[in-house]
Coordinates of N, CA and C in Angstrom, one line a residue:
X14 N -13.6 -11.8 -16.8 CA -12.3 -11.3 -16.9 C -12.3 -9.9 -17.5
X15 N -11.6 -9.0 -16.8 CA -11.5 -7.6 -17.3 C -12.8 -6.9 -17.7
X16 N -13.8 -7.2 -16.9 CA -15.1 -6.6 -17.1 C -15.3 -5.3 -16.3
X17 N -15.7 -4.3 -17.0 CA -15.9 -3.0 -16.4 C -17.1 -3.1 -15.4
X18 N -16.9 -2.6 -14.2 CA -18.0 -2.8 -13.2 C -18.7 -1.5 -12.9
X19 N -18.1 -0.4 -13.1 CA -18.8 0.9 -12.8 C -17.7 2.0 -12.5
X20 N -18.2 3.2 -12.3 CA -17.4 4.3 -11.9 C -17.7 4.8 -10.5
X21 N -16.7 5.3 -9.8 CA -16.8 5.9 -8.5 C -16.4 7.3 -8.7
X22 N -17.2 8.3 -8.5 CA -16.9 9.7 -8.8 C -16.6 10.5 -7.6
X23 N -15.4 11.1 -7.6 CA -15.0 12.1 -6.6 C -15.2 13.5 -7.1
X24 N -15.0 14.5 -6.3 CA -15.1 15.8 -6.7 C -13.9 16.4 -7.4
X25 N -12.8 15.6 -7.4 CA -11.5 16.1 -8.0 C -10.8 14.9 -8.6
X26 N -9.5 15.2 -8.9 CA -8.6 14.2 -9.5 C -8.3 13.1 -8.5
X27 N -8.4 11.8 -8.8 CA -7.9 10.7 -8.0 C -6.4 10.6 -8.1
X28 N -5.7 10.8 -7.0 CA -4.3 10.6 -7.0 C -3.8 9.4 -6.3
X29 N -4.7 8.8 -5.4 CA -4.3 7.6 -4.7 C -5.5 6.8 -4.4
X30 N -5.3 5.5 -4.4 CA -6.4 4.5 -4.1 C -5.8 3.3 -3.3
X31 N -6.6 2.7 -2.4 CA -6.1 1.5 -1.7 C -7.4 0.8 -1.2
X32 N -7.3 -0.5 -1.4 CA -8.4 -1.4 -0.9 C -8.2 -1.7 0.6
X33 N -9.3 -1.8 1.3 CA -9.2 -2.1 2.7 C -9.2 -3.6 2.9
X34 N -8.2 -4.1 3.5 CA -8.1 -5.6 3.6 C -9.2 -6.2 4.4
X35 N -9.8 -7.3 3.9 CA -10.8 -8.0 4.5 C -12.2 -7.3 4.4
X36 N -12.3 -6.3 3.7 CA -13.6 -5.6 3.5 C -13.9 -5.4 2.1
X37 N -15.1 -5.0 1.7 CA -15.4 -4.6 0.3 C -15.5 -3.1 0.2
X38 N -14.3 -2.5 0.7 CA -14.2 -1.1 0.6 C -12.9 -0.6 -0.1
X39 N -13.0 0.5 -0.7 CA -11.9 1.2 -1.4 C -11.8 2.6 -0.9
X40 N -10.6 3.0 -0.6 CA -10.3 4.4 -0.2 C -9.7 5.1 -1.4
X41 N -10.1 6.4 -1.7 CA -9.5 7.2 -2.7 C -9.3 8.6 -2.1
X42 N -8.3 9.3 -2.7 CA -8.0 10.6 -2.3 C -7.4 11.4 -3.4
X43 N -7.4 12.7 -3.3 CA -6.8 13.5 -4.4 C -6.3 14.9 -3.9
X44 N -6.4 15.8 -4.8 CA -5.9 17.2 -4.5 C -6.7 18.0 -3.6
X45 N -8.0 17.6 -3.3 CA -8.8 18.3 -2.4 C -8.6 18.0 -1.0
X46 N -7.7 17.0 -0.6 CA -7.5 16.7 0.7 C -8.5 15.8 1.4
X47 N -9.5 15.3 0.7 CA -10.5 14.5 1.2 C -10.2 13.0 1.0
X48 N -10.5 12.2 1.9 CA -10.4 10.7 1.8 C -11.8 10.2 1.7
X49 N -12.1 9.5 0.6 CA -13.4 8.9 0.3 C -13.4 7.4 0.6
X50 N -14.4 6.9 1.3 CA -14.6 5.5 1.5 C -15.7 5.0 0.7
X51 N -15.5 4.0 -0.2 CA -16.5 3.5 -1.1 C -16.9 2.1 -0.7
X52 N -18.1 1.8 -0.7 CA -18.7 0.5 -0.6 C -18.7 -0.1 -2.0
X53 N -17.9 -1.1 -2.2 CA -17.8 -1.7 -3.6 C -19.0 -2.5 -4.0
X54 N -19.8 -3.0 -3.0 CA -21.0 -3.8 -3.4 C -22.1 -2.8 -3.9
X55 N -22.2 -1.7 -3.2 CA -23.3 -0.7 -3.6 C -22.7 0.3 -4.6
X56 N -21.4 0.4 -4.7 CA -20.7 1.4 -5.6 C -21.1 2.8 -5.2
X57 N -21.1 3.1 -3.9 CA -21.3 4.5 -3.5 C -20.5 4.9 -2.3
X58 N -20.3 6.2 -2.2 CA -19.5 6.7 -1.1 C -20.2 6.6 0.2
X59 N -19.6 6.0 1.2 CA -20.2 5.8 2.5 C -19.5 6.6 3.6
X60 N -18.5 7.4 3.2 CA -17.8 8.3 4.1 C -16.8 9.2 3.4
X61 N -16.7 10.4 3.9 CA -15.8 11.4 3.4 C -15.1 12.1 4.5
X62 N -13.8 12.1 4.6 CA -13.1 12.7 5.8 C -12.0 13.6 5.3
X63 N -11.7 14.6 5.9 CA -10.6 15.5 5.6 C -9.3 14.9 6.1
X64 N -8.3 14.8 5.2 CA -6.9 14.4 5.6 C -6.3 15.7 6.3
X65 N -6.2 15.7 7.6 CA -5.8 16.9 8.3 C -4.4 17.4 7.9
X66 N -4.4 18.7 7.5 CA -3.2 19.3 7.1 C -2.6 18.9 5.7
X67 N -3.4 18.1 5.0 CA -2.9 17.5 3.8 C -2.9 18.6 2.6
X68 N -1.9 18.5 1.8 CA -1.9 19.3 0.6 C -1.6 18.3 -0.5
X69 N -2.6 17.9 -1.3 CA -2.4 17.0 -2.4 C -2.0 15.6 -1.9
X70 N -2.9 14.8 -1.6 CA -2.6 13.4 -1.2 C -1.9 12.7 -2.4
X71 N -0.8 12.0 -2.1 CA -0.1 11.3 -3.2 C 0.0 9.8 -3.0
X72 N -0.4 9.3 -1.8 CA -0.4 7.9 -1.6 C -1.3 7.5 -0.5
X73 N -1.8 6.3 -0.5 CA -2.6 5.7 0.5 C -2.2 4.3 0.8
X74 N -2.3 3.9 2.1 CA -2.1 2.5 2.4 C -3.0 2.1 3.5
X75 N -3.6 0.9 3.5 CA -4.5 0.4 4.5 C -3.9 -0.9 5.1
X76 N -4.1 -1.0 6.5 CA -3.6 -2.2 7.2 C -4.8 -3.1 7.4
X77 N -4.5 -4.3 7.8 CA -5.6 -5.2 8.1 C -6.2 -5.0 9.5
X78 N -5.7 -4.1 10.3 CA -6.3 -3.8 11.6 C -7.0 -2.5 11.7
X79 N -7.3 -1.9 10.5 CA -8.1 -0.7 10.5 C -7.3 0.6 10.5
X80 N -6.0 0.6 10.2 CA -5.2 1.8 10.1 C -5.1 2.2 8.7
X81 N -5.0 3.5 8.5 CA -4.9 4.1 7.1 C -3.7 5.1 7.2
X82 N -2.8 5.1 6.2 CA -1.8 6.1 6.1 C -2.0 6.9 4.9
X83 N -1.9 8.2 5.0 CA -2.0 9.1 3.8 C -0.7 9.8 3.6
X84 N -0.1 9.8 2.4 CA 1.1 10.5 2.1 C 0.8 11.7 1.3
X85 N 1.5 12.8 1.5 CA 1.2 14.1 0.8 C 2.4 14.5 -0.1
X86 N 2.1 15.6 -0.9 CA 3.0 16.2 -1.8 C 4.2 16.8 -1.0
X87 N 4.0 17.2 0.3 CA 5.0 17.8 1.1 C 5.9 16.8 1.8
X88 N 5.5 15.5 1.8 CA 6.2 14.5 2.5 C 5.6 14.1 3.8
X89 N 4.7 14.8 4.3 CA 4.0 14.5 5.5 C 3.1 13.3 5.4
X90 N 3.2 12.4 6.4 CA 2.4 11.2 6.4 C 1.5 11.2 7.6
X91 N 0.2 11.1 7.4 CA -0.7 11.0 8.6 C -1.2 9.6 8.7
X92 N -1.2 9.1 10.0 CA -1.6 7.8 10.3 C -3.0 7.9 11.1
X93 N -4.0 7.2 10.6 CA -5.3 7.3 11.1 C -5.8 5.9 11.5
X94 N -6.8 5.9 12.5 CA -7.6 4.7 12.6 C -8.8 4.9 11.8
X95 N -9.3 3.9 11.1 CA -10.4 4.0 10.1 C -11.6 3.1 10.5
X96 N -12.8 3.7 10.6 CA -13.9 2.9 11.0 C -15.2 3.6 10.4
X97 N -15.8 2.8 9.5 CA -17.1 3.2 8.8 C -16.9 4.6 8.1
X98 N -15.8 4.8 7.5 CA -15.6 6.0 6.7 C -15.0 7.1 7.5
X99 N -15.0 7.0 8.8 CA -14.4 8.1 9.6 C -12.9 7.9 9.9
X100 N -12.2 9.0 9.9 CA -10.7 8.9 10.2 C -10.5 9.6 11.5
X101 N -9.7 8.9 12.4 CA -9.3 9.5 13.6 C -7.7 9.6 13.6
X102 N -7.2 10.8 13.6 CA -5.7 11.0 13.5 C -5.0 10.4 14.7
X103 N -4.0 9.6 14.5 CA -3.2 8.9 15.6 C -1.8 9.5 15.6
X104 N -1.2 9.8 14.5 CA 0.2 10.3 14.4 C 0.4 11.0 13.1
X105 N 1.3 12.0 13.2 CA 1.7 12.7 12.0 C 3.2 12.5 11.9
X106 N 3.7 12.1 10.7 CA 5.1 11.8 10.5 C 5.7 12.8 9.6
X107 N 6.8 13.5 10.1 CA 7.4 14.5 9.3 C 8.8 14.2 8.8
X108 N 9.1 12.9 8.6 CA 10.5 12.5 8.3 C 10.9 12.5 6.9
X109 N 9.9 12.7 5.9 CA 10.3 12.8 4.5 C 10.2 14.3 4.2
X110 N 11.1 14.7 3.3 CA 11.0 16.2 2.9 C 10.5 16.4 1.5
X111 N 10.3 15.3 0.8 CA 9.7 15.4 -0.6 C 8.5 14.5 -0.7
X112 N 7.8 14.6 -1.8 CA 6.5 13.8 -1.9 C 6.6 12.3 -1.5
X113 N 5.6 11.9 -0.7 CA 5.6 10.5 -0.4 C 4.8 9.7 -1.5
X114 N 5.6 8.9 -2.2 CA 5.1 8.2 -3.4 C 4.5 6.8 -3.0
X115 N 5.1 6.1 -2.1 CA 4.7 4.8 -1.8 C 4.8 4.4 -0.3
X116 N 3.9 3.6 0.1 CA 3.8 3.2 1.5 C 3.3 1.8 1.5
X117 N 3.7 1.1 2.6 CA 3.2 -0.3 2.8 C 3.2 -0.7 4.3
X118 N 2.2 -1.3 4.8 CA 2.1 -1.9 6.1 C 2.7 -3.3 6.0
X119 N 3.4 -3.7 7.0 CA 3.8 -5.2 7.0 C 2.6 -6.0 7.4
X120 N 2.6 -7.3 7.1 CA 1.4 -8.1 7.4 C 0.8 -8.1 8.8
X121 N 1.7 -8.0 9.8 CA 1.2 -8.0 11.2 C 1.0 -6.6 11.7
X122 N 1.1 -5.6 10.9 CA 0.8 -4.2 11.2 C 1.7 -3.6 12.3
X123 N 2.9 -4.1 12.4 CA 3.9 -3.5 13.3 C 4.8 -2.4 12.7
X124 N 4.9 -2.5 11.3 CA 5.8 -1.5 10.6 C 5.0 -0.9 9.5
X125 N 5.3 0.4 9.3 CA 4.8 1.1 8.1 C 6.1 1.6 7.4
X126 N 6.2 1.2 6.1 CA 7.4 1.7 5.3 C 6.8 2.8 4.4
X127 N 7.6 3.9 4.3 CA 7.2 5.0 3.5 C 8.4 5.5 2.7
X128 N 8.2 6.0 1.5 CA 9.3 6.4 0.7 C 8.9 7.5 -0.3
X129 N 10.0 8.2 -0.8 CA 9.8 9.2 -1.8 C 10.8 8.9 -2.9
X130 N 10.3 8.9 -4.1 CA 11.2 8.7 -5.3 C 11.9 10.0 -5.7
X131 N 11.6 11.1 -5.1 CA 12.2 12.4 -5.5 C 13.5 12.7 -4.9
X132 N 13.9 11.9 -3.9 CA 15.1 12.2 -3.2 C 15.9 10.9 -3.0
X133 N 17.1 10.8 -3.2 CA 17.9 9.6 -3.0 C 17.9 9.1 -1.6
X134 N 17.7 7.8 -1.4 CA 17.7 7.1 -0.1 C 16.6 7.6 0.8
X135 N 15.5 8.1 0.3 CA 14.4 8.6 1.1 C 13.4 7.5 1.4
X136 N 13.8 6.7 2.4 CA 12.9 5.6 2.9 C 12.9 5.7 4.4
X137 N 11.8 5.5 5.1 CA 11.7 5.5 6.5 C 10.8 4.3 6.9
X138 N 11.1 3.7 8.1 CA 10.3 2.6 8.7 C 9.8 3.2 10.0
X139 N 8.5 3.0 10.2 CA 7.8 3.5 11.4 C 7.4 2.2 12.2
X140 N 7.8 2.2 13.5 CA 7.4 1.2 14.4 C 6.0 1.6 14.9
X141 N 4.9 0.9 14.6 CA 3.6 1.4 14.9 C 3.2 1.2 16.3
X142 N 3.6 0.2 17.0 CA 3.2 0.1 18.5 C 3.7 1.3 19.3
X143 N 4.9 1.8 19.0 CA 5.5 2.9 19.7 C 5.3 4.2 19.0
X144 N 4.8 4.2 17.7 CA 4.7 5.4 16.9 C 6.0 6.2 16.7
X145 N 7.1 5.4 16.5 CA 8.4 6.0 16.4 C 9.0 5.6 15.0
X146 N 9.9 6.5 14.5 CA 10.6 6.2 13.2 C 11.9 5.5 13.6
X147 N 12.3 4.4 13.0 CA 13.5 3.7 13.2 C 14.7 4.7 12.8
X148 N 15.5 5.0 13.8 CA 16.7 5.9 13.5 C 17.9 5.1 13.1
X149 N 18.0 3.8 13.3 CA 19.2 3.1 13.0 C 19.2 2.4 11.6
X150 N 18.1 2.6 10.9 CA 18.1 2.0 9.5 C 17.0 2.7 8.7
X151 N 17.2 3.0 7.4 CA 18.4 2.9 6.7 C 19.4 3.9 7.2
X152 N 20.7 3.6 7.0 CA 21.8 4.5 7.3 C 22.2 5.3 6.0
X153 N 23.1 6.2 6.2 CA 23.6 7.0 5.0 C 24.4 6.1 4.1
X154 N 24.8 4.9 4.5 CA 25.6 4.0 3.7 C 24.7 2.9 3.1
X155 N 23.4 2.9 3.4 CA 22.5 1.9 2.8 C 22.2 2.3 1.3
X156 N 22.6 1.5 0.3 CA 22.5 1.9 -1.1 C 21.1 1.7 -1.7
X157 N 20.2 2.6 -1.3 CA 18.8 2.4 -1.8 C 18.6 3.1 -3.1
X158 N 19.3 4.2 -3.4 CA 19.1 5.0 -4.6 C 17.7 5.6 -4.5
X159 N 17.0 5.8 -5.6 CA 15.7 6.5 -5.6 C 14.6 5.4 -5.6
X160 N 13.9 5.3 -4.4 CA 13.0 4.2 -4.1 C 11.7 4.4 -4.9
X161 N 11.2 3.4 -5.6 CA 9.9 3.5 -6.3 C 8.9 2.5 -5.8
X162 N 9.3 1.5 -5.1 CA 8.3 0.5 -4.6 C 8.8 -0.2 -3.4
X163 N 7.8 -0.6 -2.5 CA 8.1 -1.3 -1.3 C 7.2 -2.4 -1.1
X164 N 7.7 -3.6 -0.6 CA 6.8 -4.7 -0.3 C 7.4 -5.5 0.8
X165 N 6.5 -6.0 1.7 CA 6.9 -6.9 2.7 C 6.5 -8.4 2.3
X166 N 7.3 -9.3 2.7 CA 6.9 -10.7 2.5 C 5.8 -11.1 3.4
X167 N 5.0 -12.2 3.1 CA 3.9 -12.5 3.9 C 4.1 -12.7 5.4
X168 N 5.3 -13.2 5.8 CA 5.6 -13.3 7.2 C 6.4 -12.2 7.8
X169 N 6.6 -11.2 7.0 CA 7.4 -9.9 7.4 C 8.9 -10.1 7.5
X170 N 9.4 -11.3 7.2 CA 10.8 -11.6 7.3 C 11.7 -10.9 6.3
X171 N 11.1 -10.4 5.2 CA 11.8 -9.7 4.2 C 11.1 -8.4 3.8
X172 N 12.0 -7.4 3.4 CA 11.5 -6.2 2.8 C 12.1 -6.0 1.5
X173 N 11.3 -5.9 0.4 CA 11.8 -5.7 -0.9 C 11.7 -4.2 -1.3
X174 N 12.7 -3.6 -1.9 CA 12.7 -2.2 -2.3 C 13.1 -2.1 -3.7
X175 N 12.2 -1.6 -4.6 CA 12.5 -1.4 -6.0 C 13.0 0.0 -6.2
X176 N 14.1 0.1 -7.0 CA 14.7 1.5 -7.2 C 14.8 1.9 -8.6
X177 N 15.3 3.1 -8.8 CA 15.4 3.6 -10.2 C 16.6 3.0 -11.0
X178 N 17.4 2.3 -10.3 CA 18.5 1.6 -11.0 C 18.1 0.3 -11.6
X179 N 16.9 -0.1 -11.4 CA 16.4 -1.4 -11.9 C 16.6 -2.5 -11.0
X180 N 17.0 -2.2 -9.7 CA 17.3 -3.3 -8.7 C 16.1 -3.5 -7.8
X181 N 15.9 -4.7 -7.4 CA 15.0 -5.1 -6.4 C 15.8 -5.5 -5.2
X182 N 16.0 -4.6 -4.2 CA 16.8 -4.9 -3.1 C 16.1 -5.7 -2.0
X183 N 16.6 -6.7 -1.5 CA 16.0 -7.6 -0.6 C 16.7 -7.5 0.8
X184 N 16.0 -7.1 1.8 CA 16.6 -7.0 3.1 C 15.9 -7.9 4.1
X185 N 16.6 -8.6 4.9 CA 16.1 -9.5 5.9 C 15.8 -8.7 7.2
X186 N 14.6 -8.9 7.7 CA 14.2 -8.3 9.0 C 14.3 -9.3 10.0
X187 N 15.3 -9.3 10.8 CA 15.6 -10.4 11.8 C 14.6 -10.5 12.9
X188 N 13.9 -9.5 13.2 CA 12.9 -9.5 14.3 C 11.8 -10.5 14.0
X189 N 11.6 -10.8 12.7 CA 10.5 -11.7 12.3 C 11.1 -13.0 11.9
X190 N 10.6 -14.1 12.5 CA 11.1 -15.4 12.2 C 10.8 -16.0 10.9
X191 N 9.6 -15.7 10.4 CA 9.1 -16.3 9.2 C 9.4 -15.4 8.0
X192 N 9.5 -16.0 6.8 CA 9.8 -15.2 5.7 C 8.5 -14.8 5.0

């Protein structure tokens, strides 16, 4: 319990980290725009790739089907396929105008939620099969406030949004039958 296991050393400040589901890998990134893939069994870097157009990576998210999302200081989010430390750019999302603080893939990898805590109501949902941002939600009347965290339920039926007002907002996603 709480046993130190070792250090993984990047060339700069670590600003984001995410475990790769189903693998013994960790991704890290920082101000240098590089995404490092670490093998946790060997505790060494097995891949290093440039986050294209990135200026200061601020968030990382990994899906269970090999997708990686990188959020930047400028609000740009890049979506990659990830294999053996290599990143292949699939889509660039320009829908946030301030730093992307938090991102989450839903469990079946159909939706990527991304948000910025720097601007009120700055949350977007991306439909991954079509690579499009949902334009019908959230609306200007959705009371999100300043979003600090995002989580999907195990069956994707619910989306929880934590905000600066101390509320955990729970939304039902009717497309998904299970909660």
